[in-house]
Short mmCIF file of C-alpha atoms in Angstrom, two decimals:
data_model
loop_
_atom_site.label_atom_id
_atom_site.label_comp_id
_atom_site.label_asym_id
_atom_site.label_seq_id
_atom_site.Cartn_x
_atom_site.Cartn_y
_atom_site.Cartn_z
CA MET A 26 23.84 -5.79 10.26
CA THR A 27 20.88 -6.70 8.09
CA ALA A 28 19.79 -7.06 4.49
CA GLN A 29 16.22 -6.30 5.50
CA PRO A 30 14.36 -3.21 4.28
CA THR A 31 15.20 -0.31 6.52
CA PRO A 32 13.66 3.11 7.07
CA ALA A 33 17.13 4.51 7.82
CA SER A 34 17.29 6.15 4.39
CA SER A 35 13.73 7.52 4.58
CA PRO A 36 13.12 11.12 3.53
CA PRO A 37 12.98 13.73 6.27
CA ALA A 38 9.50 13.74 7.82
CA TRP A 39 8.56 17.19 6.55
CA ASN A 40 9.32 16.21 2.96
CA VAL A 41 6.66 13.47 3.12
CA LEU A 42 4.02 14.70 5.57
CA PRO A 43 2.78 17.67 3.44
CA PHE A 44 1.59 15.23 0.76
CA PHE A 45 -0.67 13.50 3.29
CA LEU A 46 -1.81 16.71 4.98
CA LEU A 47 -2.66 18.64 1.79
CA ALA A 48 -4.12 15.75 -0.24
CA PRO A 49 -7.50 15.67 1.60
CA ILE A 50 -8.23 19.15 0.17
CA GLY A 51 -9.04 17.17 -2.97
CA LEU A 52 -11.65 15.15 -1.07
CA VAL A 53 -13.12 18.32 0.44
CA ALA A 54 -13.37 19.95 -3.01
CA GLY A 55 -14.62 16.80 -4.73
CA GLY A 56 -17.30 16.25 -2.09
CA ALA A 57 -18.44 19.87 -2.40
CA LEU A 58 -18.68 19.56 -6.19
CA VAL A 59 -20.75 16.37 -5.86
CA ALA A 60 -23.02 18.02 -3.28
CA ASP A 61 -23.44 21.00 -5.59
CA SER A 62 -24.38 18.72 -8.49
CA GLY A 63 -26.98 16.82 -6.45
CA ALA A 64 -29.75 15.48 -8.65
CA ASP A 65 -27.91 16.57 -11.82
CA LEU A 66 -25.02 14.16 -11.23
CA ASP A 67 -26.70 11.43 -13.28
CA VAL A 68 -27.51 13.62 -16.29
CA ALA A 69 -24.29 12.55 -18.05
CA ILE A 70 -21.05 10.84 -17.09
CA ASN A 71 -18.95 13.72 -18.49
CA ARG A 72 -20.69 16.75 -16.96
CA PRO A 73 -18.21 19.50 -16.03
CA GLU A 74 -18.95 19.19 -12.29
CA SER A 75 -18.63 15.38 -12.42
CA LEU A 76 -15.27 15.53 -14.19
CA ALA A 77 -14.07 18.22 -11.78
CA ALA A 78 -15.16 16.13 -8.76
CA VAL A 79 -13.56 12.93 -10.09
CA HIS A 80 -10.24 14.64 -10.80
CA ALA A 81 -10.28 16.44 -7.43
CA ILE A 82 -10.76 13.15 -5.57
CA VAL A 83 -8.63 10.80 -7.71
CA LEU A 84 -5.77 13.16 -8.53
CA GLY A 85 -6.06 15.62 -5.66
CA TRP A 86 -6.59 13.24 -2.77
CA VAL A 87 -5.75 9.66 -3.80
CA SER A 88 -2.84 10.31 -6.17
CA THR A 89 -1.20 12.99 -4.02
CA THR A 90 -1.31 10.59 -1.07
CA ILE A 91 0.14 7.83 -3.24
CA LEU A 92 3.02 10.10 -4.31
CA GLY A 93 3.83 10.89 -0.66
CA ALA A 94 3.53 7.24 0.32
CA LEU A 95 5.87 6.16 -2.47
CA TYR A 96 8.53 8.68 -1.49
CA GLN A 97 8.41 7.08 1.98
CA LEU A 98 7.95 3.41 1.01
CA GLY A 99 10.43 3.69 -1.86
CA ALA A 100 13.24 4.34 0.59
CA ALA A 101 11.98 2.27 3.53
CA VAL A 102 10.66 -0.80 1.71
CA PHE A 103 12.02 -0.89 -1.84
CA ARG A 104 15.47 0.37 -0.78
CA ALA A 105 15.40 3.15 -3.38
CA ASN A 106 17.57 6.22 -3.03
CA TYR A 107 15.50 9.21 -1.93
CA PRO A 108 15.70 11.82 -4.75
CA GLY A 109 16.05 14.69 -2.30
CA PRO A 110 14.02 17.50 -0.75
CA ILE A 111 14.12 19.78 -3.78
CA VAL A 112 12.45 17.12 -5.91
CA THR A 113 9.70 16.36 -3.37
CA ARG A 114 8.92 20.04 -2.76
CA LEU A 115 8.87 20.78 -6.49
CA GLN A 116 6.71 17.70 -6.98
CA LEU A 117 4.13 18.80 -4.43
CA ALA A 118 3.99 22.38 -5.76
CA LEU A 119 3.71 21.28 -9.40
CA HIS A 120 1.16 18.56 -8.65
CA GLY A 121 -1.02 20.80 -6.49
CA THR A 122 -0.97 23.65 -9.02
CA ALA A 123 -1.78 21.32 -11.91
CA ILE A 124 -4.76 19.80 -10.10
CA LEU A 125 -6.08 23.21 -9.09
CA ILE A 126 -5.94 24.39 -12.72
CA LEU A 127 -7.46 21.17 -14.05
CA VAL A 128 -10.34 21.00 -11.55
CA LEU A 129 -11.28 24.65 -12.02
CA ALA A 130 -10.99 24.27 -15.80
CA PHE A 131 -13.35 21.27 -15.75
CA ARG A 132 -15.82 23.05 -13.49
CA ASP A 133 -15.94 26.16 -15.69
CA TRP A 134 -15.43 24.14 -18.90
CA GLN A 135 -12.43 26.18 -20.03
CA ARG A 136 -10.86 23.99 -22.72
CA GLY A 137 -7.68 26.04 -22.98
CA TRP A 138 -7.03 25.80 -19.24
CA MET A 139 -7.87 22.07 -19.35
CA MET A 140 -4.95 21.65 -21.74
CA VAL A 141 -2.70 23.75 -19.49
CA GLY A 142 -3.71 21.68 -16.44
CA ALA A 143 -3.23 18.41 -18.30
CA VAL A 144 0.27 19.41 -19.47
CA ALA A 145 1.22 20.58 -15.95
CA LEU A 146 -0.06 17.32 -14.51
CA ALA A 147 1.87 15.30 -17.10
CA CYS A 148 4.99 17.26 -16.09
CA SER A 149 4.32 16.42 -12.43
CA PHE A 150 4.00 12.71 -13.14
CA ALA A 151 7.06 12.83 -15.44
CA LEU A 152 9.06 14.38 -12.61
CA PHE A 153 7.89 11.61 -10.28
CA LEU A 154 8.66 8.81 -12.72
CA CYS A 155 12.07 10.20 -13.67
CA THR A 156 13.16 10.57 -10.04
CA GLU A 157 11.38 8.28 -7.59
CA GLY A 158 10.29 5.87 -10.33
CA VAL A 159 13.85 5.40 -11.58
CA ALA A 160 15.07 5.10 -7.97
CA ILE A 161 12.59 2.27 -7.30
CA VAL A 162 13.64 0.52 -10.52
CA ARG A 163 17.31 0.78 -9.47
CA GLY A 164 16.64 -0.01 -5.80
CA ALA A 165 17.80 -3.27 -4.28
CA GLY A 166 14.33 -4.19 -3.02
CA ARG A 167 12.46 -7.06 -4.65
CA GLY A 168 9.08 -8.67 -4.22
CA LEU A 169 5.46 -8.64 -5.24
CA ALA A 170 4.63 -5.13 -3.99
CA ARG A 171 7.46 -3.64 -6.04
CA GLU A 172 6.31 -5.47 -9.18
CA TYR A 173 2.82 -3.99 -8.80
CA VAL A 174 4.28 -0.52 -8.24
CA LEU A 175 6.46 -0.76 -11.35
CA VAL A 176 3.57 -1.90 -13.56
CA ALA A 177 1.33 0.83 -12.09
CA MET A 178 3.95 3.43 -12.93
CA GLY A 179 4.09 2.13 -16.52
CA LEU A 180 0.31 2.37 -16.79
CA LEU A 181 0.43 5.88 -15.35
CA VAL A 182 2.32 6.89 -18.51
CA LEU A 183 -0.50 5.51 -20.66
CA THR A 184 -3.13 7.17 -18.44
CA ALA A 185 -1.41 10.54 -18.78
CA ALA A 186 -0.99 10.07 -22.54
CA ALA A 187 -4.69 9.27 -22.93
CA GLY A 188 -5.59 12.26 -20.74
CA LEU A 189 -3.42 14.58 -22.83
CA ALA A 190 -4.99 13.19 -26.01
CA LEU A 191 -8.48 13.87 -24.63
CA ALA A 192 -7.52 17.39 -23.56
CA ALA A 193 -5.96 18.09 -26.97
CA GLY A 194 -9.06 16.70 -28.67
CA LEU A 195 -11.27 19.01 -26.65
CA ARG A 196 -9.01 22.00 -27.20
CA TRP A 197 -8.38 21.69 -30.93
CA GLY A 198 -11.02 19.20 -32.08
CA TRP A 199 -8.47 16.85 -33.61
CA TRP A 200 -10.59 13.77 -32.85
CA THR A 201 -13.93 12.93 -31.33
CA ILE A 202 -14.23 12.53 -27.57
CA GLY A 203 -16.80 9.85 -26.88
CA ASP A 204 -17.82 8.14 -23.66
CA SER A 205 -15.76 5.11 -24.67
CA ARG A 206 -12.51 7.08 -24.88
CA VAL A 207 -13.26 8.73 -21.56
CA ALA A 208 -13.86 5.22 -20.16
CA ALA A 209 -10.51 4.03 -21.54
CA HIS A 210 -8.70 6.91 -19.81
CA ALA A 211 -10.68 6.47 -16.58
CA HIS A 212 -9.96 2.72 -16.40
CA LEU A 213 -6.27 3.18 -17.15
CA GLY A 214 -6.14 5.62 -14.23
CA ALA A 215 -8.46 3.83 -11.82
CA VAL A 216 -7.37 0.24 -12.44
CA GLY A 217 -3.87 0.74 -13.80
CA TRP A 218 -2.55 3.55 -11.63
CA THR A 219 -4.46 3.86 -8.35
CA GLY A 220 -5.87 0.31 -8.42
CA LEU A 221 -2.61 -1.57 -8.98
CA MET A 222 -0.86 0.77 -6.55
CA VAL A 223 -3.39 -0.03 -3.80
CA MET A 224 -3.25 -3.74 -4.65
CA GLY A 225 0.55 -3.84 -4.59
CA VAL A 226 1.01 -1.83 -1.42
CA SER A 227 -1.54 -4.12 0.25
CA TYR A 228 0.74 -7.09 -0.41
CA GLN A 229 3.37 -5.28 1.66
CA LEU A 230 1.25 -3.69 4.39
CA VAL A 231 -1.53 -6.23 5.04
CA PRO A 232 0.81 -9.07 6.13
CA MET A 233 2.98 -6.62 8.06
CA PHE A 234 0.31 -4.81 10.06
CA ASN A 235 -1.96 -7.81 10.56
CA VAL A 236 0.89 -10.18 11.52
CA VAL A 237 0.36 -12.77 8.80
CA SER A 238 2.99 -15.48 9.04
CA ARG A 239 1.55 -18.89 8.26
CA THR A 240 0.80 -18.27 4.62
CA GLN A 241 2.14 -16.45 1.57
CA PRO A 242 0.35 -14.66 -1.28
CA ARG A 243 -0.55 -17.22 -3.95
CA LEU A 244 -2.44 -15.25 -6.57
CA GLY A 245 -0.40 -12.03 -6.63
CA ARG A 246 1.41 -12.54 -9.93
CA PRO A 247 -1.56 -14.04 -11.83
CA ALA A 248 -3.70 -11.15 -10.56
CA LEU A 249 -1.10 -8.61 -11.68
CA GLY A 250 -0.61 -10.18 -15.10
CA LEU A 251 -4.32 -10.59 -15.77
CA THR A 252 -5.20 -7.10 -14.57
CA ALA A 253 -2.51 -5.38 -16.63
CA THR A 254 -3.14 -7.44 -19.80
CA SER A 255 -6.92 -7.18 -19.69
CA LEU A 256 -6.68 -3.46 -18.93
CA LEU A 257 -4.53 -2.86 -22.01
CA LEU A 258 -7.00 -4.86 -24.13
CA PHE A 259 -9.95 -3.01 -22.61
CA ALA A 260 -8.37 0.40 -23.18
CA ALA A 261 -7.47 -0.49 -26.78
CA VAL A 262 -10.97 -1.73 -27.58
CA MET A 263 -12.65 1.26 -25.91
CA TRP A 264 -10.34 3.74 -27.64
CA PHE A 265 -10.19 2.29 -31.15
CA GLY A 266 -13.29 0.11 -31.58
CA PRO A 267 -15.92 0.50 -28.87
CA ASP A 268 -18.61 -1.08 -31.05
CA ARG A 269 -16.71 -4.34 -31.45
CA PRO A 270 -18.36 -7.42 -29.88
CA GLU A 271 -15.16 -8.10 -27.90
CA ARG A 272 -16.05 -5.14 -25.68
CA MET A 273 -18.22 -7.26 -23.37
CA LEU A 274 -15.60 -10.03 -23.18
CA VAL A 275 -12.71 -7.71 -22.25
CA SER A 276 -14.93 -5.92 -19.72
CA GLY A 277 -15.58 -9.24 -17.99
CA LEU A 278 -11.91 -10.21 -18.22
CA LEU A 279 -10.96 -6.93 -16.53
CA ALA A 280 -12.76 -8.05 -13.38
CA VAL A 281 -10.82 -11.33 -13.03
CA GLY A 282 -7.50 -9.89 -11.79
CA PRO A 283 -9.01 -7.76 -9.01
CA ILE A 284 -11.19 -10.72 -7.97
CA LEU A 285 -8.10 -12.96 -7.68
CA TRP A 286 -6.36 -10.23 -5.66
CA SER A 287 -9.40 -9.94 -3.36
CA ILE A 288 -9.37 -13.70 -2.74
CA ASP A 289 -5.67 -13.51 -1.88
CA GLN A 290 -6.19 -10.59 0.51
CA LEU A 291 -9.07 -12.36 2.27
CA ARG A 292 -6.89 -15.45 2.66
CA LEU A 293 -4.07 -13.36 4.15
CA LEU A 294 -6.48 -11.68 6.54
CA ARG A 295 -7.94 -15.05 7.56
CA HIS A 296 -4.45 -16.19 8.63
CA ARG A 297 -3.64 -13.05 10.62
CA ALA A 298 -2.44 -13.31 14.21
CA ARG A 299 -3.72 -9.81 14.97
CA ARG A 300 -7.33 -10.83 15.40
CA ARG A 301 -8.53 -7.41 16.59
CA LEU A 302 -8.58 -5.40 13.38
CA ASP A 303 -7.18 -1.90 13.68
CA ILE A 304 -7.85 0.94 11.25
CA GLN A 305 -5.65 -0.56 8.53
CA GLY A 306 -7.33 -3.97 8.76
CA LEU A 307 -10.81 -2.43 8.78
CA ALA A 308 -9.93 -0.21 5.83
CA THR A 309 -8.68 -3.24 3.91
CA VAL A 310 -11.99 -5.03 4.50
CA ALA A 311 -13.89 -1.87 3.49
CA SER A 312 -11.82 -1.51 0.31
CA LEU A 313 -12.51 -5.14 -0.60
CA ALA A 314 -16.25 -4.53 -0.11
CA MET A 315 -16.10 -1.37 -2.26
CA LEU A 316 -14.22 -3.25 -4.96
CA ALA A 317 -16.78 -6.08 -4.92
CA LEU A 318 -19.62 -3.56 -5.31
CA ALA A 319 -17.77 -1.71 -8.08
CA VAL A 320 -17.10 -4.95 -9.97
CA ALA A 321 -20.76 -6.02 -9.62
CA VAL A 322 -22.08 -2.65 -10.84
CA GLY A 323 -19.46 -2.53 -13.60
CA LEU A 324 -20.44 -5.98 -14.87
CA VAL A 325 -24.10 -4.93 -14.98
CA VAL A 326 -23.11 -1.91 -17.09
CA ALA A 327 -20.90 -4.06 -19.34
CA SER A 328 -23.57 -6.74 -19.79
CA GLY A 329 -25.61 -4.47 -22.03
CA ALA A 330 -28.74 -5.25 -20.01
CA LEU A 331 -29.38 -1.58 -19.26
CA SER A 332 -31.29 0.63 -21.62
CA ASP A 333 -29.30 3.43 -23.21
CA GLY A 334 -29.91 6.84 -21.71
CA SER A 335 -30.45 7.85 -18.11
CA GLU A 336 -30.58 4.32 -16.64
CA ARG A 337 -27.17 3.42 -18.06
CA THR A 338 -25.74 6.80 -17.04
CA ARG A 339 -26.94 6.33 -13.45
CA TRP A 340 -25.23 2.96 -13.21
CA LEU A 341 -22.07 4.36 -14.78
CA VAL A 342 -21.93 7.21 -12.24
CA ALA A 343 -22.52 4.77 -9.37
CA TYR A 344 -19.74 2.56 -10.79
CA ALA A 345 -17.42 5.57 -10.91
CA ALA A 346 -18.24 6.53 -7.29
CA LEU A 347 -17.50 3.01 -6.02
CA GLY A 348 -14.49 2.25 -8.22
CA LEU A 349 -12.78 5.62 -8.54
CA ALA A 350 -13.40 6.88 -5.00
CA GLY A 351 -14.66 4.06 -2.75
CA PHE A 352 -12.09 1.36 -3.43
CA PRO A 353 -8.85 3.38 -3.41
CA GLY A 354 -10.18 5.93 -0.89
CA THR A 355 -10.84 3.42 1.88
CA ALA A 356 -7.39 1.89 1.38
CA VAL A 357 -5.77 5.33 1.40
CA ILE A 358 -7.45 6.17 4.72
CA GLY A 359 -6.24 2.96 6.36
CA ASN A 360 -2.69 3.27 5.09
CA SER A 361 -2.47 6.99 5.92
CA TYR A 362 -3.08 6.23 9.61
CA LYS A 363 -0.13 3.83 9.49
CA ILE A 364 2.37 5.75 7.37
CA VAL A 365 1.92 9.21 8.93
CA PRO A 366 2.26 8.00 12.56
CA PHE A 367 5.30 5.94 11.54
CA VAL A 368 6.97 8.94 9.88
CA VAL A 369 6.32 11.05 12.99
CA TRP A 370 7.41 8.27 15.37
CA TYR A 371 10.58 7.61 13.41
CA ARG A 372 11.63 11.26 13.48
CA ARG A 373 10.65 11.96 17.07
CA TYR A 374 10.99 8.77 19.08
CA ARG A 375 13.20 6.33 17.19
CA PRO A 376 16.47 7.72 18.66
CA LEU A 377 15.04 7.08 22.15
CA ALA A 378 13.72 3.55 21.50
CA GLY A 379 15.45 1.06 23.78
CA ARG A 380 16.89 3.82 25.94
CA GLU A 381 13.66 5.07 27.49
CA ARG A 382 9.94 4.50 27.30
CA VAL A 383 8.46 5.94 24.12
CA PRO A 384 4.90 6.02 22.75
CA THR A 385 3.75 3.29 20.39
CA LEU A 386 2.43 4.12 16.92
CA SER A 387 -1.16 3.65 18.07
CA ASP A 388 -0.56 6.27 20.77
CA LEU A 389 0.16 8.81 18.05
CA TYR A 390 -3.25 8.81 16.37
CA SER A 391 -6.83 8.60 17.54
CA GLU A 392 -8.21 5.21 16.53
CA ARG A 393 -11.72 6.55 17.18
CA LEU A 394 -11.20 9.51 14.85
CA ALA A 395 -9.62 7.28 12.21
CA ARG A 396 -12.63 4.93 12.36
CA LEU A 397 -14.98 7.90 12.11
CA VAL A 398 -13.18 9.01 8.93
CA LEU A 399 -13.37 5.51 7.44
CA VAL A 400 -17.04 4.98 8.27
CA GLY A 401 -17.99 8.52 7.21
CA PHE A 402 -16.15 8.20 3.92
CA ALA A 403 -17.70 4.80 3.14
CA ALA A 404 -21.17 6.15 4.06
CA GLY A 405 -20.59 9.19 1.81
CA VAL A 406 -19.59 7.07 -1.18
CA LEU A 407 -22.50 4.64 -0.66
CA ALA A 408 -24.93 7.57 -0.31
CA VAL A 409 -23.70 9.07 -3.60
CA ALA A 410 -23.82 5.72 -5.42
CA GLY A 411 -27.18 4.77 -3.88
CA GLY A 412 -28.62 8.22 -4.50
CA VAL A 413 -27.62 8.16 -8.15
CA LEU A 414 -28.97 4.63 -8.67
CA THR A 415 -32.32 5.43 -7.04
CA ASP A 416 -32.56 8.90 -8.57
CA ALA A 417 -32.59 10.45 -5.08
CA GLY A 418 -30.89 13.82 -5.58
CA MET A 419 -31.04 14.75 -1.90
CA LEU A 420 -29.11 11.59 -0.98
CA VAL A 421 -26.42 12.51 -3.52
CA THR A 422 -26.17 15.99 -2.04
CA LEU A 423 -25.93 14.61 1.49
CA GLY A 424 -23.31 12.06 0.40
CA GLY A 425 -21.20 14.73 -1.28
CA ALA A 426 -21.46 17.03 1.75
CA LEU A 427 -20.45 14.14 4.02
CA LEU A 428 -17.38 13.43 1.87
CA SER A 429 -16.42 17.08 2.11
CA VAL A 430 -16.79 17.15 5.91
CA ILE A 431 -14.89 13.87 6.24
CA GLY A 432 -12.02 15.39 4.25
CA VAL A 433 -11.71 18.09 6.91
CA VAL A 434 -11.95 15.54 9.76
CA HIS A 435 -9.29 13.43 8.02
CA VAL A 436 -6.85 16.35 8.00
CA GLY A 437 -7.63 16.84 11.69
CA GLY A 438 -6.97 13.16 12.36
CA LEU A 439 -3.61 13.33 10.61
CA LEU A 440 -2.63 16.61 12.31
CA HIS A 441 -3.48 14.93 15.62
CA THR A 442 -0.49 12.61 15.11
CA LEU A 443 1.86 15.59 15.26
CA LEU A 444 0.97 16.41 18.87
CA PRO A 445 3.64 15.48 21.46
CA ARG A 446 2.82 12.31 23.38
CA ALA A 447 3.82 10.74 26.68
CA SER A 448 4.80 7.06 26.66
CA SER A 449 1.98 4.56 26.65
CA PRO A 450 0.74 3.38 30.05
CA ARG A 451 0.25 -0.04 28.46
CA LEU A 452 3.98 -0.60 28.00
CA PRO A 453 5.90 -3.06 30.19
CA ALA A 454 7.39 -1.70 33.40
CA TRP A 455 10.79 -0.09 32.90
CA GLU A 456 13.26 -2.53 34.38
CA VAL A 457 16.00 -1.58 36.82
CA LYS A 458 19.58 -1.75 35.62
CA ALA A 459 20.78 -5.36 35.46
CA MET B 3 26.10 -10.15 33.74
CA ARG B 4 23.92 -13.17 33.15
CA VAL B 5 21.63 -14.23 30.33
CA SER B 6 18.62 -13.59 32.57
CA ASP B 7 19.79 -10.00 33.11
CA VAL B 8 19.89 -9.41 29.34
CA ALA B 9 16.48 -11.06 28.99
CA ARG B 10 15.07 -8.72 31.62
CA VAL B 11 16.40 -5.71 29.75
CA LEU B 12 14.96 -6.98 26.46
CA GLU B 13 11.53 -7.33 28.10
CA SER B 14 11.27 -3.55 28.06
CA VAL B 15 11.88 -3.25 24.31
CA VAL B 16 8.52 -2.86 22.61
CA ASP B 17 7.42 -3.31 19.01
CA PRO B 18 6.05 0.20 18.37
CA GLU B 19 3.46 -1.06 15.88
CA LEU B 20 1.94 -3.79 18.03
CA GLY B 21 2.63 -2.24 21.43
CA ILE B 22 3.92 -5.60 22.71
CA GLY B 23 7.39 -6.40 24.05
CA ILE B 24 9.73 -8.31 21.75
CA VAL B 25 10.19 -11.02 24.38
CA GLU B 26 6.41 -11.44 24.74
CA LEU B 27 6.18 -11.65 20.95
CA GLY B 28 8.65 -14.54 20.94
CA LEU B 29 11.11 -12.69 18.72
CA ILE B 30 14.19 -13.51 20.84
CA TYR B 31 15.69 -16.82 19.70
CA GLY B 32 18.87 -16.76 21.71
CA ILE B 33 21.03 -14.80 24.16
CA ALA B 34 24.69 -15.54 24.75
CA VAL B 35 26.91 -13.72 27.24
CA GLY B 36 30.66 -14.12 27.00
CA PRO B 37 33.89 -12.27 27.63
CA ALA B 38 33.55 -10.51 24.28
CA GLY B 39 30.11 -9.17 25.08
CA VAL B 40 26.49 -10.03 24.42
CA ARG B 41 25.08 -11.72 21.34
CA VAL B 42 21.33 -11.76 20.72
CA GLU B 43 19.60 -13.73 17.97
CA MET B 44 16.19 -12.41 17.09
CA THR B 45 13.59 -12.60 14.34
CA THR B 46 10.59 -10.57 13.17
CA THR B 47 6.94 -11.47 12.76
CA THR B 48 7.00 -10.78 9.00
CA ILE B 49 9.84 -11.33 6.55
CA GLY B 50 10.78 -8.08 4.84
CA CYS B 51 9.33 -5.95 7.64
CA PRO B 52 10.96 -2.48 7.70
CA MET B 53 10.53 -2.54 11.48
CA SER B 54 13.21 -5.24 11.74
CA SER B 55 16.13 -2.85 11.85
CA LEU B 56 14.30 -0.58 14.32
CA LEU B 57 13.69 -3.45 16.72
CA MET B 58 17.25 -4.68 16.44
CA ASP B 59 18.64 -1.20 17.01
CA ALA B 60 16.34 -0.72 20.03
CA ALA B 61 17.41 -4.07 21.50
CA GLU B 62 21.06 -3.16 21.05
CA ALA B 63 20.55 0.29 22.56
CA ALA B 64 18.69 -1.13 25.55
CA ILE B 65 21.44 -3.64 26.35
CA LEU B 66 24.21 -1.09 25.90
CA ALA B 67 22.43 1.47 28.05
CA ARG B 68 21.10 -0.70 30.82
CA ALA B 69 23.03 -3.94 30.99
CA GLU B 70 26.40 -2.17 30.70
CA ALA B 71 27.74 -4.61 28.14
CA ALA B 72 31.09 -3.83 26.54
CA SER B 73 29.81 -4.84 23.14
CA VAL B 74 26.50 -6.07 21.78
CA GLU B 75 25.76 -7.96 18.60
CA VAL B 76 22.14 -8.34 17.55
CA VAL B 77 21.70 -10.80 14.70
CA HIS B 78 18.57 -11.20 12.57
CA VAL B 79 17.67 -14.84 12.00
CA THR B 80 14.87 -16.27 9.92
CA GLU B 81 15.07 -19.95 10.89
CA PRO B 82 12.84 -21.18 12.30
CA PRO B 83 10.29 -18.76 10.88
CA TRP B 84 8.31 -16.88 13.52
CA ASP B 85 4.95 -18.42 14.32
CA PRO B 86 2.04 -17.25 16.49
CA ALA B 87 2.70 -20.31 18.69
CA MET B 88 5.74 -18.37 19.95
CA LEU B 89 3.55 -15.62 21.43
CA SER B 90 3.25 -15.38 25.20
CA ARG B 91 -0.16 -15.58 26.85
CA VAL B 92 -0.18 -11.80 27.37
CA ALA B 93 0.72 -11.15 23.74
CA ARG B 94 -2.00 -13.53 22.53
CA ARG B 95 -4.55 -11.74 24.67
CA THR B 96 -3.41 -8.33 23.36
CA LEU B 97 -3.73 -9.47 19.76
CA GLY B 98 -7.11 -11.05 20.38
CA LEU B 99 -5.98 -14.65 19.94
CA PRO B 100 -7.30 -17.43 22.19
CA GLU B 101 -4.89 -17.88 25.10
CA SER B 102 -4.60 -21.66 24.87
#
């Protein structure tokens, strides 16, 4: 009947939902680790607690959600064959175990277990790329979002390789582990994997949920090309020659792609027919604001204007909070409150649509709770970043505790979608038989 | 069965994301009723929207169930592209657009 993308081949709901429901444990743990660090967070960028918190949030929360989202969007949007329930269950178990090992190993600074966690995590990502990744490559879907996803998956390989190299270096002392190599790995993961994934998925979801029809993305491909190319240059310089003068140039170049993407997203939002922003629209605006702040702080760090030592470290930690957690986290919150209700609606109400009155997607989740999660998360990230920059340890502790609490509320908000619902009273009257 | 009967049935089919009926959204481009059955031409607000097939299936199910048509064909069309000018006054108000 149609060549359009269709959710008809989507995975069964309970193969996707556990990714979304378990992922916020990473935010809870990461927030608790930040709160526990408090005033010590700005002592060094690679403190055990800081590394544990970053990996709990980025891998535990953001990446696990991305994996679940891609198993759903791969089938529904990119027309990829779903790899099957055994793969998704194995994926979730392997990924969760690997992150648990890695986060605990960082916290307790157990180098042997770090290597074990890194290898397990690499296996998890390899499983994902060899199954869902290959399915998306072979899928009939085309378009900008898919191109971003494919490039992000390629950069995930480099991120994992750099992570394994760092873990092996720590374990066996084969090479030195400096801040620059950590930065190369962190940027490959934050910009290449989670960043490009968020950027690409936005090209699919922002026009769809905000009813954008009078314009098309204009800067998507230049933004993708520039981001990927400059990221590879940045990672190479930081890994192999961090003292080279090109370092400042490639750092600046790295900001251009995300800025182009932001301009494109703002233009799409400006042309939306859905003027009242819902949680996804608000989260998109929040993620753009977080990205702008991260880019600004990152450029200050890259400019060399800061004195070496604690001042530079404080700015680096603030940059990490905004870029690693704030930008992808806000987007993940907004998209979670679209994907999870859709998965539930599709399983429960789709067979009844057209035959009887059924709830709408917005009936399935609490918009108020979703907004509370978004605002609380953004406030937590800003408190951590602001606290680190102003050397206010109590603010960092409060921010971390808030992130932890918001992680719990987020799980509650997502579980809320599973409750049975009556049809919406706002729907048109049910007509008599013609 | 008349075209207006089919239109009335389609008024009850709602876009689950926007919570607005597909007729109010201006997605229905044409309805034809003949001896062979009912043919509906409809579009979607966004090209490549995964909701397209859901809306088309719901429209088909509604007509089959409530207009007692022998056969129903729902066709997705993309020309002319959907535009907010096609929204009804109620739909514009729901989305927060000016009504004029």
